[in-house]
Structure formats: C-alpha cells, structure tokens
Short mmCIF file of C-alpha atoms in Angstrom, two decimals:
data_model
loop_
_atom_site.label_atom_id
_atom_site.label_comp_id
_atom_site.label_asym_id
_atom_site.label_seq_id
_atom_site.Cartn_x
_atom_site.Cartn_y
_atom_site.Cartn_z
CA MET I 1 8.60 15.99 -9.21
CA LYS I 2 5.08 17.89 -9.84
CA THR I 3 2.77 19.20 -6.98
CA ALA I 4 -0.74 20.04 -8.41
CA PRO I 5 -3.17 20.48 -5.39
CA ILE I 6 -4.36 16.55 -4.09
CA VAL I 7 -8.18 15.72 -4.35
CA PRO I 8 -9.08 13.99 -0.97
CA ALA I 9 -10.98 10.19 -2.10
CA GLN I 10 -14.41 10.17 -2.08
CA VAL I 11 -15.01 7.06 0.25
CA GLU I 12 -18.57 5.68 0.65
CA PHE I 13 -19.30 3.84 3.69
CA GLY I 14 -22.45 2.27 3.53
CA SER I 15 -25.07 0.99 6.99
CA ASP I 16 -24.04 -2.80 6.44
CA PRO I 17 -20.36 -3.41 8.24
CA GLN I 18 -20.52 -6.44 5.42
CA THR I 19 -20.16 -3.67 2.32
CA PRO I 20 -16.38 -2.33 1.84
CA PRO I 21 -16.52 1.33 1.80
CA HIS I 22 -17.04 2.70 -2.39
CA ALA I 23 -15.19 5.23 -4.78
CA PRO I 24 -17.63 6.01 -6.50
CA ALA I 25 -15.37 7.76 -8.84
CA PHE I 26 -13.76 4.79 -10.40
CA GLY I 27 -17.03 2.64 -9.80
CA ASP I 28 -15.18 0.03 -7.67
CA PHE I 29 -14.83 -1.37 -3.52
CA TYR I 30 -10.67 -0.50 -1.47
CA HIS I 31 -11.50 -4.18 -0.80
CA PRO I 32 -13.18 -8.01 -1.32
CA ARG I 33 -16.03 -8.42 0.72
CA GLN I 34 -14.23 -11.02 2.74
CA GLY I 35 -11.37 -8.11 4.06
CA ALA I 36 -9.22 -6.35 3.41
CA PHE I 37 -6.70 -8.03 6.12
CA GLU I 38 -7.79 -11.57 4.59
CA GLN I 39 -6.41 -10.02 1.47
CA ALA I 40 -3.81 -8.35 2.84
CA ARG I 41 -1.85 -11.36 4.47
CA GLN I 42 -3.16 -14.35 1.66
CA VAL I 43 -1.94 -11.79 -1.51
CA PHE I 44 0.19 -9.30 -0.23
CA LEU I 45 2.51 -11.42 2.63
CA ALA I 46 1.63 -15.14 1.51
CA GLY I 47 1.67 -14.11 -2.61
CA ASN I 48 5.61 -11.96 -1.75
CA GLY I 49 6.94 -15.26 0.32
CA LEU I 50 6.65 -12.80 3.52
CA PRO I 51 7.15 -13.27 7.01
CA GLU I 52 9.81 -16.18 5.77
CA ARG I 53 11.60 -13.52 3.12
CA TRP I 54 12.00 -10.10 5.98
CA ARG I 55 13.74 -13.10 8.50
CA GLY I 56 17.60 -12.19 9.43
CA ARG I 57 17.43 -9.33 6.78
CA ALA I 58 18.93 -5.33 7.75
CA ARG I 59 16.86 -4.11 6.09
CA PHE I 60 13.74 -5.08 3.56
CA ALA I 61 11.37 -2.82 0.92
CA ILE I 62 7.82 -2.69 0.09
CA ALA I 63 6.63 -1.01 -2.79
CA GLU I 64 2.68 -0.33 -3.24
CA THR I 65 0.82 0.78 -5.92
CA GLY I 66 -3.02 2.15 -4.79
CA PHE I 67 -2.58 2.97 0.11
CA GLY I 68 -5.72 4.24 -0.43
CA LEU I 69 -7.62 2.84 3.35
CA GLY I 70 -4.08 1.82 4.56
CA HIS I 71 -4.94 -1.92 4.97
CA ASN I 72 -1.77 -3.41 4.10
CA PHE I 73 0.45 -1.07 5.03
CA ILE I 74 -1.49 -2.06 8.94
CA ALA I 75 -1.47 -6.05 7.91
CA THR I 76 1.86 -5.96 7.46
CA ARG I 77 3.10 -3.70 10.73
CA ALA I 78 1.42 -6.42 13.08
CA ALA I 79 3.35 -8.69 10.87
CA TRP I 80 6.01 -7.83 12.10
CA ARG I 81 6.29 -7.04 15.18
CA ASP I 82 4.63 -10.21 15.51
CA ASP I 83 7.74 -11.88 13.50
CA ALA I 84 10.43 -12.66 16.17
CA ALA I 85 12.75 -13.37 13.95
CA ARG I 86 11.99 -10.24 11.28
CA CYS I 87 15.10 -7.98 9.72
CA ASP I 88 15.76 -5.27 12.08
CA ARG I 89 14.20 -2.65 9.80
CA LEU I 90 11.03 -2.36 7.34
CA VAL I 91 10.50 0.53 4.83
CA PHE I 92 7.72 0.15 3.29
CA VAL I 93 6.99 2.72 0.31
CA SER I 94 2.95 3.41 -1.01
CA VAL I 95 1.12 5.71 -3.81
CA ASP I 96 -2.67 7.69 -3.42
CA LYS I 97 -3.23 9.85 -6.63
CA HIS I 98 -6.49 10.85 -3.93
CA PRO I 99 -5.31 10.04 0.20
CA LEU I 100 -8.19 9.87 2.59
CA ARG I 101 -8.65 13.75 4.61
CA ARG I 102 -7.71 11.99 8.60
CA ASP I 103 -12.31 11.85 9.23
CA ASP I 104 -12.11 8.85 7.14
CA LEU I 105 -9.79 6.91 7.78
CA LEU I 106 -10.61 6.77 11.03
CA ARG I 107 -13.87 5.96 10.41
CA ALA I 108 -12.09 3.21 7.62
CA HIS I 109 -10.71 1.80 10.96
CA ALA I 110 -13.19 2.23 13.11
CA ALA I 111 -13.45 -1.69 13.70
CA SER I 112 -9.82 -2.11 12.93
CA PRO I 113 -7.88 -5.79 14.78
CA HIS I 114 -5.35 -3.35 14.95
CA PRO I 115 -6.59 -0.84 17.00
CA THR I 116 -3.47 0.90 18.23
CA LEU I 117 -1.51 -0.10 15.08
CA ALA I 118 -4.99 1.83 13.14
CA ARG I 119 -5.09 5.08 15.39
CA GLU I 120 -0.79 5.38 15.46
CA LEU I 121 -1.59 5.73 11.82
CA VAL I 122 -4.21 8.39 12.25
CA GLU I 123 -2.71 10.36 15.08
CA ARG I 124 0.84 10.55 11.98
CA TRP I 125 -1.58 10.51 9.10
CA PRO I 126 -0.08 13.98 7.40
CA PRO I 127 -1.11 17.29 5.70
CA LEU I 128 -2.46 16.05 1.80
CA VAL I 129 -0.23 17.91 0.01
CA ALA I 130 2.11 16.40 -3.42
CA GLY I 131 4.60 14.56 -2.44
CA LEU I 132 6.52 11.96 -0.47
CA HIS I 133 5.58 11.83 2.88
CA THR I 134 8.23 9.97 6.26
CA LEU I 135 6.89 8.61 8.86
CA GLU I 136 8.22 6.60 11.22
CA PHE I 137 6.81 3.68 14.10
CA ASP I 138 8.05 1.27 16.09
CA GLY I 139 11.05 3.95 17.31
CA GLY I 140 11.86 4.49 13.25
CA ARG I 141 12.25 0.46 12.79
CA VAL I 142 9.13 0.72 10.68
CA ARG I 143 9.16 3.43 7.84
CA LEU I 144 6.14 4.31 6.22
CA LEU I 145 6.89 7.06 2.53
CA LEU I 146 4.25 7.80 1.23
CA GLY I 147 4.27 9.54 -2.22
CA PHE I 148 0.69 11.70 -2.89
CA GLY I 149 0.35 12.65 -6.40
CA GLU I 150 0.73 10.48 -9.69
CA ALA I 151 2.05 7.71 -9.04
CA LEU I 152 4.71 8.06 -11.78
CA ASP I 153 5.67 10.74 -11.21
CA VAL I 154 6.14 9.89 -7.46
CA LEU I 155 7.96 6.48 -8.55
CA ARG I 156 10.74 8.88 -11.68
CA HIS I 157 11.80 10.56 -8.41
CA LEU I 158 12.52 7.26 -6.11
CA VAL I 159 15.26 6.17 -4.80
CA ALA I 160 14.73 2.75 -3.37
CA ARG I 161 15.35 -1.30 -4.44
CA ILE I 162 12.64 -2.88 -3.41
CA ASP I 163 12.47 -6.42 -2.50
CA ALA I 164 8.21 -6.62 -2.78
CA PHE I 165 5.66 -5.04 -4.38
CA PHE I 166 1.89 -4.65 -3.83
CA LEU I 167 0.28 -3.59 -7.14
CA ASP I 168 -3.22 -2.78 -5.27
CA GLY I 169 -4.99 0.00 -6.89
CA PHE I 170 -8.34 -0.67 -8.16
CA ALA I 171 -8.99 -2.98 -10.93
CA PRO I 172 -7.29 -2.44 -14.35
CA ALA I 173 -11.04 -1.68 -16.36
CA CYS I 174 -11.19 1.44 -13.42
CA ASN I 175 -8.35 2.45 -13.26
CA ALA I 176 -6.02 1.88 -16.09
CA ALA I 177 -3.23 4.19 -15.50
CA MET I 178 -2.50 2.05 -12.08
CA TRP I 179 -1.50 -1.14 -13.74
CA SER I 180 -0.18 0.30 -17.68
CA SER I 181 2.62 -0.54 -18.91
CA GLU I 182 4.72 1.86 -17.83
CA LEU I 183 3.97 2.29 -14.24
CA LEU I 184 5.57 -1.25 -14.92
CA ARG I 185 8.77 -0.29 -16.31
CA SER I 186 9.14 1.94 -13.35
CA LEU I 187 8.50 -0.69 -10.63
CA ALA I 188 11.34 -2.67 -12.21
CA LYS I 189 13.39 -0.10 -12.34
CA LEU I 190 13.20 0.03 -8.65
CA ALA I 191 13.67 -4.13 -7.92
CA ALA I 192 15.91 -5.36 -5.54
CA PRO I 193 17.24 -8.59 -6.98
CA GLY I 194 15.39 -11.07 -6.18
CA ALA I 195 11.85 -9.17 -6.21
CA THR I 196 8.84 -10.19 -6.40
CA ALA I 197 5.47 -8.90 -6.70
CA ALA I 198 1.53 -10.04 -6.48
CA THR I 199 -1.69 -8.64 -7.00
CA TRP I 200 -4.84 -9.93 -6.58
CA SER I 201 -5.71 -9.41 -10.31
CA ALA I 202 -5.25 -11.63 -13.40
CA ALA I 203 -6.66 -10.14 -15.58
CA ARG I 204 -4.34 -10.62 -19.13
CA ALA I 205 -3.15 -7.19 -19.23
CA VAL I 206 -1.05 -7.53 -15.81
CA ARG I 207 0.64 -10.22 -16.87
CA ASP I 208 1.50 -9.80 -19.38
CA GLY I 209 2.81 -5.77 -18.44
CA LEU I 210 4.63 -7.58 -15.74
CA ALA I 211 6.33 -9.82 -17.93
CA ALA I 212 7.58 -7.18 -20.70
CA ALA I 213 9.05 -5.44 -17.75
CA GLY I 214 10.99 -8.54 -16.65
CA PHE I 215 9.33 -9.87 -14.34
CA GLU I 216 8.95 -14.50 -14.47
#
C-alpha cells in the first residue's frame, strides 16, 4: 500500500449550530442541514435494511466510503447496541483520504446525541498515519477498521466479505474520485452474496457506475 503522508481534513465550523461543518477543500458540507444522524438512520441504515438484516447473524460487515466526522459509525453502533437481536460481531470498515484531527473530531461531536459513543471514538482515534487502523469497542464485539489514504489503495489491499455498503463521499461534482467506476468495482469485489449498497446521491453517473459494477 502507498504510504504518502496524510493531509488532515480542513473543517470550518460555523457559529450557527444548524449549519453543518464545511470542507473548504471540496466546497461541500459534511452532512445535510436536517442532521447527520437523521441521514445515517434514514439513508444508510434503513437503505441497507438495518437493523433487521444483521439479526441472528454471527457476524455482519459494513464498508463505508468517506468516514468524515464519524456520524455513520456512531449511529450504526448505537443501533446495534439498542437491538436485542443484534449480530454477535459487527465489523465497520471505512476509508478516508483526509481524516480529522482529534481536536476537530472532538468539536464535531460536542453536542452529540450519543455522547458516550462519541467520547469513546475520540479517545481511540489513531494517529494520522497512512494504512489500516483497528479500533475495538464493546469488548471487541464491534470492530472499526479505519483506512487512511487513497480509497483505491486501501480497498485493493483489503480482504473482507462485506454485507452492506455506505457510499458517503462528498458530492460527485466535488470529489469525483470517490464515485469512480474503478472504486465501485473495487467495492463490488468485496461484496458478500446478497450485499446491498445505499447512498444519498442520485447522480446518474453513480447509478450507472453501480450497475456496471454488478449492483442491481
């Protein structure tokens, strides 16, 4: 895997708490105004049939493109903890070329509806070094694999069977590399039988790319 130095994300926090954090390097916001957790629940969890699909399973694996502020992971872990019929083990793989500095991550979750889960993520936040970082939660039953670096470089070296994909990079017009046909094909190679994918983007290029990669 290439090991170019990691350039941390630049995050602009507005004075209005209703305004999502902004990424000036991409000219886009990290989440919609209605809230990151609402998007996580409605788009990524419900869009992948969760929590129903992991119930009764020994293991369930999720892969995400664009860890960003970490809201999708926290929302997923919260849903898993709240589900009495949850899978025995949850694996969450996420890639990010420009991960946040610890101080910015702390600020992003200052008013989190899941303060304990947010604090644990900040406490375990790894150094910003290229490669795969393993973080464990809930006695090892929840494992977060954070890949820092170019998404394609991380995915090409990943050995996994993924049950659900969260496609959550910045908008295709702002960050085309995160929606490229090559990246979507790399994801498809990791897909377990019956795997699903969910995204907020309805761009034609994204839909065509997913179809070309084998998603129906």
